[in-house]
Amino acid sequence: MRPVPKGKLLQRNLDTHYVRVEGVISSLHEEAFTGYVRAVLDRDEGLVFFRDGDLVACVLEREGRVAKGLDALVALLAAVRADRAFLDICRLDHDLLAALLASWHGVTNVLEGADAPGSPAAALALAASRRLTGALSADAAGAECVCYVADGEPLGWHLTATDAWVPKAGPAPAGLAGGWRFAHAPAADALRTIDLGSLKERVMGEMIAATGRFVPSFGPRLFAVERARRNAADPRSLDRAGFLALAEGAAGRARLLVGEARARELHADLAARAAAIVDLGY
């Protein structure tokens, strides 16, 4: 996985033999953390991005292949549970987070012809004129040198060969050999590929609809009563255990109306839907 700037390194090499990655993510959520967690396994590496405590994106590199979004998060969590991983926690400001997300999830353009900058200053002027957010990169001594920008303003240069960071006030690195590229995305300050709250709302809707199919006429009302009993009006506030408890309770209420066998089928259906919730403890 390509190196990314560390911002302010808060923790290095947290060993998941001694800390639970779900506990780390839950704590960062409660702390309204902005930045990322880097997880390094034996053969895999992942990045989990946060904005104000909200988990918004994940990138996983496995055997040279890169996955992104919810599937990447689920696969990364499964890999960490099955194996040992080391975690770095890096705090970023919002502009650098936006630029990083744009570099991973945006469109990459090679600057050629009339757009090809003749110097770092010209490259930065081009980014400023277009008010771009993302990563402007060029080749330098066999490695990539990246300038992250937000709304056209340079944030700093990242020298990937040495993992060094040159703040925006510093000069552009020497020896840039051209081959300029720019990865950018519109509205990068709000970019996300994971929305766990929306996932919870979708699963709740599916569970209500399923109960209606198993218990005609009475299903939605039955499910609403169980939600009220468990104080579960807001699905975004529930964790996976809360959804599973709703599944069990709704099936139990349905037993008197549809019988034991049908209630068991309902419970299996609802539990399978609840299992789609990513288990992070919140």
Coordinates of N, CA, C and O in Angstrom, one line a residue, residues 146-225:
V146 N 4.3 13.5 -3.5 CA 2.8 13.9 -3.5 C 2.6 15.2 -2.8 O 3.1 15.4 -1.6
C147 N 2.0 16.1 -3.4 CA 1.5 17.4 -2.8 C 0.0 17.3 -2.6 O -0.7 17.2 -3.5
Y148 N -0.4 17.3 -1.3 CA -1.8 17.3 -1.0 C -2.3 18.7 -1.0 O -1.7 19.6 -0.5
V149 N -3.5 18.9 -1.7 CA -4.1 20.2 -1.8 C -5.6 20.2 -1.4 O -6.2 19.1 -1.5
A150 N -6.1 21.3 -0.8 CA -7.5 21.4 -0.5 C -8.0 22.7 -1.0 O -7.4 23.8 -0.7
D151 N -9.0 22.6 -1.9 CA -9.6 23.8 -2.5 C -8.5 24.7 -3.2 O -8.5 25.9 -3.1
G152 N -7.5 24.0 -3.8 CA -6.4 24.6 -4.5 C -5.3 25.1 -3.7 O -4.2 25.4 -4.2
E153 N -5.4 25.0 -2.3 CA -4.3 25.4 -1.4 C -3.4 24.2 -1.1 O -3.9 23.2 -0.6
P154 N -2.1 24.4 -1.2 CA -1.2 23.2 -0.8 C -1.1 23.0 0.7 O -1.1 24.0 1.4
L155 N -1.2 21.8 1.1 CA -1.1 21.4 2.5 C 0.3 20.9 2.9 O 0.7 21.0 4.1
G156 N 1.0 20.4 1.9 CA 2.4 19.9 2.2 C 2.7 18.8 1.2 O 1.9 18.3 0.5
W157 N 4.0 18.6 1.1 CA 4.6 17.5 0.2 C 4.9 16.3 1.0 O 5.5 16.4 2.1
H158 N 4.5 15.1 0.5 CA 4.8 13.9 1.1 C 5.8 13.1 0.2 O 5.5 12.8 -0.9
L159 N 7.0 12.9 0.7 CA 8.1 12.2 0.0 C 8.0 10.7 0.3 O 8.4 10.3 1.4
T160 N 7.4 9.9 -0.5 CA 7.0 8.5 -0.2 C 8.2 7.7 0.0 O 8.2 6.7 0.7
A161 N 9.4 8.0 -0.7 CA 10.6 7.2 -0.6 C 11.1 7.2 0.9 O 11.6 6.2 1.3
T162 N 11.0 8.3 1.5 CA 11.5 8.4 2.9 C 10.4 8.6 3.9 O 10.7 8.7 5.1
D163 N 9.1 8.7 3.5 CA 8.0 9.0 4.3 C 8.1 10.3 5.1 O 7.7 10.4 6.2
A164 N 8.8 11.2 4.4 CA 9.0 12.6 5.0 C 7.9 13.5 4.6 O 7.3 13.4 3.5
W165 N 7.6 14.4 5.5 CA 6.5 15.4 5.2 C 7.1 16.8 5.2 O 7.7 17.2 6.2
V166 N 6.9 17.5 4.2 CA 7.4 18.9 4.0 C 6.2 19.8 4.1 O 5.3 19.8 3.2
P167 N 6.0 20.6 5.2 CA 4.8 21.5 5.3 C 4.7 22.4 4.2 O 5.7 22.7 3.4
K168 N 3.5 23.0 4.0 CA 3.2 23.9 2.9 C 4.1 25.1 2.8 O 4.4 25.6 1.7
A169 N 4.6 25.5 4.0 CA 5.5 26.7 4.0 C 6.9 26.3 3.5 O 7.7 27.2 3.1
G170 N 7.2 25.0 3.4 CA 8.6 24.6 2.9 C 8.6 24.6 1.4 O 7.6 24.7 0.7
P171 N 9.8 24.6 0.8 CA 10.0 24.6 -0.6 C 9.6 23.2 -1.2 O 9.6 22.2 -0.5
A172 N 9.3 23.2 -2.5 CA 9.0 22.0 -3.2 C 10.3 21.1 -3.2 O 11.4 21.6 -3.3
P173 N 10.1 19.8 -3.1 CA 11.3 18.9 -3.1 C 12.1 19.1 -4.4 O 11.5 19.3 -5.5
A174 N 13.4 18.9 -4.3 CA 14.2 19.0 -5.5 C 14.1 17.6 -6.3 O 13.8 16.6 -5.7
G175 N 14.5 17.7 -7.6 CA 14.6 16.5 -8.4 C 13.3 15.9 -8.9 O 13.2 14.8 -9.3
L176 N 12.2 16.7 -8.9 CA 11.0 16.2 -9.5 C 11.1 16.0 -11.0 O 11.5 17.0 -11.7
A177 N 10.8 14.9 -11.5 CA 11.1 14.5 -12.9 C 9.9 14.6 -13.8 O 10.0 14.2 -15.0
G178 N 8.8 15.2 -13.4 CA 7.7 15.3 -14.2 C 6.8 14.1 -14.1 O 6.7 13.4 -13.1
G179 N 6.0 13.9 -15.2 CA 4.9 12.9 -15.1 C 3.9 13.2 -14.1 O 3.4 12.4 -13.3
W180 N 3.4 14.5 -14.2 CA 2.5 15.0 -13.2 C 1.1 14.3 -13.3 O 0.6 14.2 -14.4
R181 N 0.5 14.0 -12.2 CA -0.8 13.4 -12.1 C -1.6 14.1 -11.0 O -1.0 14.6 -10.0
F182 N -2.9 14.1 -11.2 CA -3.7 14.7 -10.1 C -4.9 13.8 -9.9 O -5.7 13.5 -10.8
A183 N -5.1 13.4 -8.6 CA -6.3 12.7 -8.2 C -7.1 13.6 -7.4 O -6.7 14.2 -6.4
H184 N -8.4 13.7 -7.8 CA -9.3 14.7 -7.2 C -10.7 14.2 -7.2 O -11.1 13.3 -7.9
A185 N -11.5 14.9 -6.3 CA -12.9 14.5 -6.2 C -13.7 15.7 -5.8 O -13.2 16.5 -5.0
P186 N -14.9 15.9 -6.4 CA -15.7 17.0 -5.9 C -16.3 16.8 -4.5 O -16.5 15.6 -4.1
A187 N -16.5 17.8 -3.8 CA -17.1 17.7 -2.4 C -16.4 16.7 -1.6 O -16.9 16.0 -0.8
A188 N -15.0 16.8 -1.7 CA -14.2 15.8 -0.9 C -14.3 16.0 0.6 O -14.1 15.0 1.3
D189 N -14.7 17.2 1.0 CA -14.8 17.4 2.5 C -16.0 16.6 3.0 O -16.1 16.5 4.3
A190 N -16.9 16.1 2.2 CA -18.0 15.3 2.7 C -18.0 13.9 2.1 O -18.9 13.1 2.3
L191 N -16.9 13.5 1.4 CA -16.8 12.2 0.7 C -16.8 11.1 1.7 O -16.2 11.1 2.7
R192 N -17.6 10.1 1.4 CA -17.7 8.9 2.2 C -18.0 7.7 1.3 O -18.8 7.8 0.4
T193 N -17.5 6.5 1.6 CA -17.9 5.3 1.0 C -18.6 4.3 1.9 O -19.0 3.3 1.5
I194 N -18.6 4.7 3.2 CA -19.3 3.9 4.2 C -20.2 4.8 5.0 O -19.8 5.8 5.5
D195 N -21.5 4.3 5.2 CA -22.4 5.0 6.0 C -23.1 4.0 6.9 O -24.1 3.4 6.5
L196 N -22.6 3.8 8.1 CA -23.1 2.7 9.0 C -24.5 3.1 9.5 O -25.3 2.2 9.7
G197 N -24.8 4.4 9.6 CA -26.1 4.8 10.1 C -27.2 4.5 9.0 O -28.2 3.9 9.4
S198 N -26.9 4.7 7.8 CA -27.8 4.4 6.7 C -28.0 2.9 6.6 O -29.1 2.4 6.3
L199 N -26.9 2.2 6.8 CA -27.0 0.7 6.8 C -28.0 0.2 7.9 O -28.8 -0.7 7.6
K200 N -27.9 0.8 9.0 CA -28.8 0.4 10.1 C -30.2 0.7 9.8 O -31.1 -0.1 10.1
E201 N -30.5 1.9 9.2 CA -31.8 2.2 8.8 C -32.4 1.3 7.8 O -33.5 0.9 7.8
R202 N -31.5 0.9 6.8 CA -32.0 0.0 5.8 C -32.3 -1.4 6.3 O -33.3 -2.0 6.0
V203 N -31.4 -1.9 7.2 CA -31.7 -3.2 7.8 C -33.0 -3.2 8.7 O -33.8 -4.1 8.6
M204 N -33.2 -2.1 9.4 CA -34.4 -2.0 10.2 C -35.6 -2.0 9.3 O -36.6 -2.7 9.6
G205 N -35.6 -1.3 8.1 CA -36.7 -1.3 7.2 C -36.9 -2.7 6.7 O -38.1 -3.2 6.5
E206 N -35.9 -3.4 6.4 CA -36.0 -4.8 5.9 C -36.6 -5.7 6.9 O -37.4 -6.6 6.6
M207 N -36.2 -5.5 8.2 CA -36.8 -6.4 9.2 C -38.3 -6.1 9.4 O -39.1 -7.0 9.6
I208 N -38.7 -4.8 9.3 CA -40.1 -4.5 9.5 C -40.9 -5.2 8.3 O -42.0 -5.8 8.5
A209 N -40.4 -5.0 7.1 CA -41.0 -5.6 5.9 C -41.1 -7.1 6.0 O -42.1 -7.7 5.7
A210 N -40.0 -7.8 6.5 CA -40.0 -9.2 6.6 C -41.1 -9.7 7.6 O -41.8 -10.7 7.4
T211 N -41.2 -8.9 8.7 CA -42.2 -9.3 9.7 C -43.6 -9.2 9.2 O -44.5 -10.0 9.4
G212 N -43.8 -8.2 8.3 CA -45.1 -8.0 7.7 C -45.4 -9.2 6.7 O -46.6 -9.6 6.6
R213 N -44.4 -9.7 6.1 CA -44.7 -10.9 5.2 C -45.0 -12.1 6.0 O -45.8 -12.9 5.6
F214 N -44.3 -12.3 7.1 CA -44.5 -13.5 7.9 C -45.8 -13.4 8.7 O -46.4 -14.4 9.0
V215 N -46.2 -12.2 9.1 CA -47.4 -12.0 9.9 C -48.3 -11.0 9.2 O -48.2 -9.8 9.6
P216 N -49.0 -11.4 8.2 CA -49.8 -10.5 7.5 C -50.8 -9.6 8.3 O -51.3 -10.1 9.3
S217 N -50.9 -8.4 8.0 CA -51.8 -7.4 8.6 C -51.2 -6.9 10.0 O -51.3 -5.7 10.3
F218 N -50.6 -7.8 10.8 CA -50.2 -7.5 12.1 C -48.7 -7.2 12.2 O -48.2 -6.7 13.3
G219 N -47.9 -7.7 11.2 CA -46.5 -7.7 11.4 C -45.8 -6.3 11.7 O -45.1 -6.2 12.7
P220 N -46.1 -5.2 11.0 CA -45.4 -4.0 11.3 C -45.8 -3.4 12.7 O -45.0 -2.9 13.4
R221 N -47.1 -3.6 13.1 CA -47.5 -3.2 14.4 C -46.8 -4.0 15.5 O -46.4 -3.5 16.5
L222 N -46.7 -5.3 15.2 CA -46.1 -6.2 16.2 C -44.6 -5.8 16.4 O -44.1 -5.7 17.5
F223 N -43.9 -5.5 15.3 CA -42.5 -5.1 15.3 C -42.4 -3.7 16.0 O -41.5 -3.5 16.8
A224 N -43.4 -2.8 15.8 CA -43.3 -1.5 16.5 C -43.5 -1.6 18.0 O -42.8 -0.9 18.7
V225 N -44.3 -2.6 18.4 CA -44.5 -2.8 19.8 C -43.2 -3.3 20.5 O -42.7 -2.8 21.5

